[in-house]
C-alpha positions as YAML, in Angstrom:
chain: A
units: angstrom
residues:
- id: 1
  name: UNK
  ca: [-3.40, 31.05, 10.30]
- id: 2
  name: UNK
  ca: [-6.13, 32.30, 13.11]
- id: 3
  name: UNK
  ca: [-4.82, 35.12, 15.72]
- id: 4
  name: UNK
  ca: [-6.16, 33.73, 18.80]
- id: 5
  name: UNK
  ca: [-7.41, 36.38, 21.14]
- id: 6
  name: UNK
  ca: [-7.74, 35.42, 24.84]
- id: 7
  name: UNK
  ca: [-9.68, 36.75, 27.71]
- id: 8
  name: UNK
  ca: [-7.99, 36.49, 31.27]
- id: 9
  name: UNK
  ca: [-10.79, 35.96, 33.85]
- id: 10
  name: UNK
  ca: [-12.70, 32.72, 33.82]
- id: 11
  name: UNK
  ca: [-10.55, 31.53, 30.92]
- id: 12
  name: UNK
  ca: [-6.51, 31.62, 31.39]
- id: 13
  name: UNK
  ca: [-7.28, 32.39, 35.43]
- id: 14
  name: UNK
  ca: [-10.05, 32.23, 38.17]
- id: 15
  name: UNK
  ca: [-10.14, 34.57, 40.98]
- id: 16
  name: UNK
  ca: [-9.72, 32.85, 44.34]
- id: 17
  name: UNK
  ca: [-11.23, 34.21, 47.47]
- id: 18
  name: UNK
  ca: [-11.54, 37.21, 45.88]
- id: 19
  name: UNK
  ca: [-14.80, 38.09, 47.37]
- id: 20
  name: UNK
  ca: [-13.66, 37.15, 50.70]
- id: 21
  name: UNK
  ca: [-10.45, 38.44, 50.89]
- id: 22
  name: UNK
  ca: [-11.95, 42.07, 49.55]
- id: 23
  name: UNK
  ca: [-14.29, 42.06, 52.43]
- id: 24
  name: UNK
  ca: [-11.95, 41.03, 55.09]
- id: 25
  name: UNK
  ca: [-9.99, 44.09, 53.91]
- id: 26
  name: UNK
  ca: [-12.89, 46.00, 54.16]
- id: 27
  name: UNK
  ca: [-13.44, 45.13, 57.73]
- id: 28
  name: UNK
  ca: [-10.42, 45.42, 58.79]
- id: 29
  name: UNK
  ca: [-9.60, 48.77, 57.43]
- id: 30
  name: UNK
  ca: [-13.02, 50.33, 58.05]
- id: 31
  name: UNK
  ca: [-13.64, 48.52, 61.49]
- id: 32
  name: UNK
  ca: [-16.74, 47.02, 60.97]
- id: 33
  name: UNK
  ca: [-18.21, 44.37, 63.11]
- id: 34
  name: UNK
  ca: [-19.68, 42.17, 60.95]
- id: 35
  name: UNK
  ca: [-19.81, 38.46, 60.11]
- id: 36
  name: UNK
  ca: [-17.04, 38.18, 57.24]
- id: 37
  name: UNK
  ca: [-19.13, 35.53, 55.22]
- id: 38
  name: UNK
  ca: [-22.05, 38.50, 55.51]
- id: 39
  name: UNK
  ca: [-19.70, 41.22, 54.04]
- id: 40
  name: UNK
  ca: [-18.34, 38.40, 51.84]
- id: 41
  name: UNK
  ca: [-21.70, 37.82, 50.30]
- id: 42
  name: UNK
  ca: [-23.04, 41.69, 50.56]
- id: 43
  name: UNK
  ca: [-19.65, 42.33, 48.47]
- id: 44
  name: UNK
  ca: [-19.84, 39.58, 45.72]
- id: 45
  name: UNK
  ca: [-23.64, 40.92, 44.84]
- id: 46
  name: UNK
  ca: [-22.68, 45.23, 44.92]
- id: 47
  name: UNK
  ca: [-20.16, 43.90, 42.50]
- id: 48
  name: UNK
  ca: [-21.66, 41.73, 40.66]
- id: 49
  name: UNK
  ca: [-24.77, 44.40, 40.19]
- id: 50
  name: UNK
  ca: [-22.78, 46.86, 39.40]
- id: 51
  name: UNK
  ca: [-20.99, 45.04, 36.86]
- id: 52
  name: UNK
  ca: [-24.28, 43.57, 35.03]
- id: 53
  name: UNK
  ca: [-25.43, 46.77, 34.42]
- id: 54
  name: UNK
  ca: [-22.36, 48.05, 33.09]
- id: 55
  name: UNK
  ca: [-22.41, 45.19, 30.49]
- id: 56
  name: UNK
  ca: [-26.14, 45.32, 29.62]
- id: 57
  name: UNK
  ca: [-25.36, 48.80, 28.85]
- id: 58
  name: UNK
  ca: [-22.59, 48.97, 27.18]
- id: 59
  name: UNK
  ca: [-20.81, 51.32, 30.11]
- id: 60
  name: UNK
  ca: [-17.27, 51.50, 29.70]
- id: 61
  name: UNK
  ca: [-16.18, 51.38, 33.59]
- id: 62
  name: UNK
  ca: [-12.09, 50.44, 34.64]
- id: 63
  name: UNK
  ca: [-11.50, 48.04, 37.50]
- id: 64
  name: UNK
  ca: [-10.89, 50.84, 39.71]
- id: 65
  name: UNK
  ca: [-13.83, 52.73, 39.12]
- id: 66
  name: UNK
  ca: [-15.89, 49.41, 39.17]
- id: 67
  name: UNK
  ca: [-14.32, 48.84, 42.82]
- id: 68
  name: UNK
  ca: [-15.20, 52.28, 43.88]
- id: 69
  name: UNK
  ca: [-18.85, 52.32, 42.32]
- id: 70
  name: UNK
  ca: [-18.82, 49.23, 44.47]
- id: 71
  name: UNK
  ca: [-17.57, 50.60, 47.61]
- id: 72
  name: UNK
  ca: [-20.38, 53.43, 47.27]
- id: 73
  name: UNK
  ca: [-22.99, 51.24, 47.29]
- id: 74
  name: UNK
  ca: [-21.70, 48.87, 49.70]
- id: 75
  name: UNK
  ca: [-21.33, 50.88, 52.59]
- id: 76
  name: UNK
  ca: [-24.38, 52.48, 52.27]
- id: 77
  name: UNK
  ca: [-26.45, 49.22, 53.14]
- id: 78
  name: UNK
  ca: [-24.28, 50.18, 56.52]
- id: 79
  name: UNK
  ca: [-24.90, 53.64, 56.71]
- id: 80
  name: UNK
  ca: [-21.10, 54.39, 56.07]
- id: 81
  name: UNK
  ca: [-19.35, 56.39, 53.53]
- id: 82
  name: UNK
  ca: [-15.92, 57.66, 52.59]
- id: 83
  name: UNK
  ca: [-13.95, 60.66, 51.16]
- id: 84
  name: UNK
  ca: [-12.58, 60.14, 47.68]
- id: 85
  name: UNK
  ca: [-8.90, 59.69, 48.95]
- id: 86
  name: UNK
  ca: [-10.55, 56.18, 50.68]
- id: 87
  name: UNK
  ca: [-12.60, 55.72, 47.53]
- id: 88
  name: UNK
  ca: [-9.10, 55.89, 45.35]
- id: 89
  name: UNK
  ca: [-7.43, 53.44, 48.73]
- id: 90
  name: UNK
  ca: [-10.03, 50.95, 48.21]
- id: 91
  name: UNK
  ca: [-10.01, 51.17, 44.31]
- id: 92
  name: UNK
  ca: [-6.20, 50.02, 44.33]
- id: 93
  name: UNK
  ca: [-6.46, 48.15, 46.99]
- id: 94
  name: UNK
  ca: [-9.12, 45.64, 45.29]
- id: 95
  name: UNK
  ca: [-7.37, 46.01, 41.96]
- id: 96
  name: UNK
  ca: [-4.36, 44.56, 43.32]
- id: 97
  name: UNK
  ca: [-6.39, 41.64, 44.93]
- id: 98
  name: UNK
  ca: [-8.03, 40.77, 42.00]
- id: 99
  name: UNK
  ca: [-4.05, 40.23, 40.85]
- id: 100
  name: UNK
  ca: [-3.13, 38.46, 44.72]
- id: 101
  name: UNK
  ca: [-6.36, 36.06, 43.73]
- id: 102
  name: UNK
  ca: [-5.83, 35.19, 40.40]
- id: 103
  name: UNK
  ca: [-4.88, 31.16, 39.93]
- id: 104
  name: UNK
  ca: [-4.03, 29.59, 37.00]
- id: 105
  name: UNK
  ca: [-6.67, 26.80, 35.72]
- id: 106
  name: UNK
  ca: [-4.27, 23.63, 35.37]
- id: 107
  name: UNK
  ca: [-4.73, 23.26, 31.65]
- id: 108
  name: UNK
  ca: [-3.39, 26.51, 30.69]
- id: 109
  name: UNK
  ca: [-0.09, 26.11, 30.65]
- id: 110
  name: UNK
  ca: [0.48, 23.21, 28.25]
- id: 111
  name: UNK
  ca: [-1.89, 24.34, 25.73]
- id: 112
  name: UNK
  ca: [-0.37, 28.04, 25.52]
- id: 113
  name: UNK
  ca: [3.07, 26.33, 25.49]
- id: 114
  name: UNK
  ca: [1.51, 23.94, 22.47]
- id: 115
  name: UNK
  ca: [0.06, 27.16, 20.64]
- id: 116
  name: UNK
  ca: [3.21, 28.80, 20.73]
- id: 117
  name: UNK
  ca: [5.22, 25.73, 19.46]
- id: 118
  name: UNK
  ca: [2.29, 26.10, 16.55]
- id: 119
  name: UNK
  ca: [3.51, 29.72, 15.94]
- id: 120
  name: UNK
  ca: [-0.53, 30.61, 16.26]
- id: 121
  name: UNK
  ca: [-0.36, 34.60, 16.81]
- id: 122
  name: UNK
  ca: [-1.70, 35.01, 20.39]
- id: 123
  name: UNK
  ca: [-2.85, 38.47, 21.80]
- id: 124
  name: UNK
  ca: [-4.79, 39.03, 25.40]
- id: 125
  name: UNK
  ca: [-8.41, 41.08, 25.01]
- id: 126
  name: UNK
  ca: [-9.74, 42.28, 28.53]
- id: 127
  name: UNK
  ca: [-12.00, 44.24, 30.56]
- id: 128
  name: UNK
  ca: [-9.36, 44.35, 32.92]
- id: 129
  name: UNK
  ca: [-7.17, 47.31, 33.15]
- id: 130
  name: UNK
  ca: [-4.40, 47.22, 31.15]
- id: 131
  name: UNK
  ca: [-1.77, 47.15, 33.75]
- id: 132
  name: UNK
  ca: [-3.89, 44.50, 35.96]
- id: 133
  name: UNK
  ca: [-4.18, 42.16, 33.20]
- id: 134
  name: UNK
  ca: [-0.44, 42.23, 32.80]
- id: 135
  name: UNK
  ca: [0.43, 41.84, 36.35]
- id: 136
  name: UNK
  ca: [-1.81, 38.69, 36.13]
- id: 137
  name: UNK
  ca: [0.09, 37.61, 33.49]
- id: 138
  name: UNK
  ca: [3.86, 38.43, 34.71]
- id: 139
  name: UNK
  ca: [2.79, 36.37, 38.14]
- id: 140
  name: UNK
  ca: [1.11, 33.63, 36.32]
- id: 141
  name: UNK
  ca: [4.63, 33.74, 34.08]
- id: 142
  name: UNK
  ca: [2.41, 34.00, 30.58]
- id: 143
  name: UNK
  ca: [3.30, 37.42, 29.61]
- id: 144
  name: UNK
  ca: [6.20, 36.74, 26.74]
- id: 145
  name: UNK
  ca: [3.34, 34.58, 25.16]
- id: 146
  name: UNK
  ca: [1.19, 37.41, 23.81]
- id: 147
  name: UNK
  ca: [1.84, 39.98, 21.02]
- id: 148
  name: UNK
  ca: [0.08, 42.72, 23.08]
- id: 149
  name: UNK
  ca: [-2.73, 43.50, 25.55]
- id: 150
  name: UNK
  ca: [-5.97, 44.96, 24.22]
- id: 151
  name: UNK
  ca: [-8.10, 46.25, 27.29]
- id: 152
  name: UNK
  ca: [-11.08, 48.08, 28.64]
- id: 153
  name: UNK
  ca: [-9.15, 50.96, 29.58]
- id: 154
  name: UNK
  ca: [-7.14, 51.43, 26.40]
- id: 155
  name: UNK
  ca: [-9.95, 51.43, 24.18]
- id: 156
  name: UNK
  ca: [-12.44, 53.17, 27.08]
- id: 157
  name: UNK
  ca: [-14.79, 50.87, 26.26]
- id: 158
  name: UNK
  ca: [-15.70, 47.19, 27.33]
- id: 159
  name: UNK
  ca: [-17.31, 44.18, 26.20]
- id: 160
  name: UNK
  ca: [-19.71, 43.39, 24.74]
- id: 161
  name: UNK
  ca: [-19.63, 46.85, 22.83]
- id: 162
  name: UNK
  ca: [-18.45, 45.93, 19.42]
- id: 163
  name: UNK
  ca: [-15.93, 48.98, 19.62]
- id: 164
  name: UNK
  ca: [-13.07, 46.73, 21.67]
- id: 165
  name: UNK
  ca: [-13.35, 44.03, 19.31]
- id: 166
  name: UNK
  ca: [-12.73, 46.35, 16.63]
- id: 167
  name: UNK
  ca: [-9.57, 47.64, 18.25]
- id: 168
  name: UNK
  ca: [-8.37, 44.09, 19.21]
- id: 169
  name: UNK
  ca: [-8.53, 43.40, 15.12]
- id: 170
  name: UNK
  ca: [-6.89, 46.41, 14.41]
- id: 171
  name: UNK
  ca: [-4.07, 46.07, 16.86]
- id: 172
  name: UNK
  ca: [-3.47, 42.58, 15.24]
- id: 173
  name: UNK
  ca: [-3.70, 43.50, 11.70]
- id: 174
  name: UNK
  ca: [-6.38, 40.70, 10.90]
- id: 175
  name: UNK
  ca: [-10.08, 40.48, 9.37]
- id: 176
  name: UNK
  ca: [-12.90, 39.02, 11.97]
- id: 177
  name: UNK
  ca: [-12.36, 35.88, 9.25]
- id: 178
  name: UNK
  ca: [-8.84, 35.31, 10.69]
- id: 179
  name: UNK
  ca: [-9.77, 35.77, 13.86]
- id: 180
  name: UNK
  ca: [-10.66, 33.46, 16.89]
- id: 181
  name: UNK
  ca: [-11.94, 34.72, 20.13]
- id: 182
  name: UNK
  ca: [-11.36, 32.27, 23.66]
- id: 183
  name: UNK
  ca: [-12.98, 33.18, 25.89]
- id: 184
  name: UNK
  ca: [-15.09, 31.54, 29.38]
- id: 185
  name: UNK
  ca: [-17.03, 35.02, 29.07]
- id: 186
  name: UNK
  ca: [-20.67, 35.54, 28.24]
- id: 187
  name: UNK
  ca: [-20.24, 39.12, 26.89]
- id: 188
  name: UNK
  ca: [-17.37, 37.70, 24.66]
- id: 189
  name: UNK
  ca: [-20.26, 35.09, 23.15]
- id: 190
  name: UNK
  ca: [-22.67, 38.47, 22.55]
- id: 191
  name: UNK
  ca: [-20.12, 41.24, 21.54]
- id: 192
  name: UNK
  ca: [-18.22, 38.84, 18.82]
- id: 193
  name: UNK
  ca: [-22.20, 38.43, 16.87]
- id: 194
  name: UNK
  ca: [-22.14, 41.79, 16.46]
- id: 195
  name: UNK
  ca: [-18.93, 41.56, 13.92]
- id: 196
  name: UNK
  ca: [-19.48, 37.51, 12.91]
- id: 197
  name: UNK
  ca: [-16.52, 36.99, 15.01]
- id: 198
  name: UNK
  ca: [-15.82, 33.23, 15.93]
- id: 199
  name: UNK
  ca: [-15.99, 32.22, 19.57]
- id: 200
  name: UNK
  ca: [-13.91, 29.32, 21.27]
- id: 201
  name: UNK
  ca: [-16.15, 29.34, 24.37]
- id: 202
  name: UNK
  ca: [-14.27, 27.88, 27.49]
- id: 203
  name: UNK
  ca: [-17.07, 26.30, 29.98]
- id: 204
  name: UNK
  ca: [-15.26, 27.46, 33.06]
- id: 205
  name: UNK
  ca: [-18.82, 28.04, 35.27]
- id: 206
  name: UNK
  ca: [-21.73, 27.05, 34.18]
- id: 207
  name: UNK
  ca: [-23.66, 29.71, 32.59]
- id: 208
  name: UNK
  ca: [-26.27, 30.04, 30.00]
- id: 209
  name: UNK
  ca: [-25.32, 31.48, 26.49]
- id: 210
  name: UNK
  ca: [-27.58, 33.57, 25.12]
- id: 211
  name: UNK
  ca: [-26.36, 32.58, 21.32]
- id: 212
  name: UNK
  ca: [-24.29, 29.86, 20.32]
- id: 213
  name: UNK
  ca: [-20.62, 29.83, 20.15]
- id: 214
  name: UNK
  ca: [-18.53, 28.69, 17.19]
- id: 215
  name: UNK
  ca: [-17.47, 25.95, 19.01]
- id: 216
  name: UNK
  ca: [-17.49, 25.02, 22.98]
- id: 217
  name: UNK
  ca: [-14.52, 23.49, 24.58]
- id: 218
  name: UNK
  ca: [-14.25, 22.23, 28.63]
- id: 219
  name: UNK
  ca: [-10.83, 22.20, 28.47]
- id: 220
  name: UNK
  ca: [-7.98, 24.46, 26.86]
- id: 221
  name: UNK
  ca: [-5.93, 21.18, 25.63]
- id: 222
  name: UNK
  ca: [-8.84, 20.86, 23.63]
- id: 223
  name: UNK
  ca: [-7.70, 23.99, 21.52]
- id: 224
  name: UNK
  ca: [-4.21, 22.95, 19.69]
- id: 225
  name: UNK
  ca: [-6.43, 20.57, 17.55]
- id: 226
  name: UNK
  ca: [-9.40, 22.58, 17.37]
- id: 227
  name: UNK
  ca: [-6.89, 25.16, 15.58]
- id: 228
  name: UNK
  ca: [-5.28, 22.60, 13.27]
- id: 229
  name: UNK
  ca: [-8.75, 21.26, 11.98]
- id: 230
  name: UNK
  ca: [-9.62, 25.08, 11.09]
- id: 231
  name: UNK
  ca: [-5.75, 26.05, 9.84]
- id: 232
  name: UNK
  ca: [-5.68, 22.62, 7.69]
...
């Protein structure tokens, strides 16, 4: 029997408006006069930026500090900057957005509640915060699916880094052979290599993988059978 390991963004939810709802907070809060689609867009690419980096190397940041680093960087293309008190306002303040944003994909719920009926071991693997992932979950109502939450800030490290797969198996008890990793995330595809890991790769966006995943799926109803083939 595989333990299934999941990863919340671009897999079990999508983020909606999150970019534009961050900077109208942003605005609002700090005053600025400024097209919202312009802050919008300014704020999408500081994050985005400053969250490639992180992955190419290996940086363990949390959400927080990720929304702070952000912040930093982001106000200085208008000459602005804050105290850290602000820095820590806006770090929650984003962090609990990314929560307010998060939407269910529509195919989620019927293949968890087919997994479960399978009795397939499910756990969440993140590099969410802990306690953001699970608010996700509790709003979404999939918490009392999963065995446990493995995430970024537990482990103080994030994908692709081989360490939080390593963690995820040991909180589950399992080999990387009894494993299964689903996941619409690139660094999922590139950290799991590292320990032969096998990758259910959810095309949520289109992207371009870097190596090929053990198998690629466009939809999680695909999944139940998927599992059966490999259990049989």
């Amino acid at each position: 029997m595989k333990t299934l390991f999941f990863e919340v963004l671009n897999t079990l939810v999508r983020l909606t408006h999150f970019e534009t709802e961050g900077a109208r907070l942003i605005r609002d809060e700090l005053n600025m006069r400024i097209p919202l689609e312009e802050l919008a867009n300014q704020f999408r690419k500081e994050w985005e930026d400053r969250y490639n980096v992180l992955m190419s190397k290996g940086v363990y940041r949390s959400l927080r500090q990720l929304a702070r680093e952000t912040m930093i960087s982001l106000l200085r293309k208008y000459s602005l900057s804050l105290s850290p008190a602000e820095l820590d306002y806006f770090g929650n303040a984003l962090s609990s957005l990314v929560v307010e944003t998060s939407e269910l994909y529509p195919d989620v719920i019927d293949a968890i509640n087919a997994l479960s009926q399978m009795n397939v071991p499910m756990y969440i693997l993140t590099n969410l915060d802990n306690d953001i992932a699970k608010k996700i979950l509790l709003r979404n109502n999939l918490l009392r699916y999963f065995k446990g939450v493995v995430s970024s800030d537990l482990t103080k490290t994030g994908k692709p880094a081989v360490k939080i797969f390593q963690a995820a198996l040991n909180r589950a008890g399992v080999s990387p052979n009894d494993a299964l990793i689903v996941s619409g995330l690139v660094e999922d595809v590139i950290g799991a290599k590292f320990l032969d890991l096998k990758v259910v790769f959810v095309r949520r966006v289109d992207v371009q993988l870097p190596v090929k995943p053990f198998y690629e799926i466009t939809t999680l109803s695909q999944l139940p059978e998927i599992i059966n083939k490999i259990n049989q």
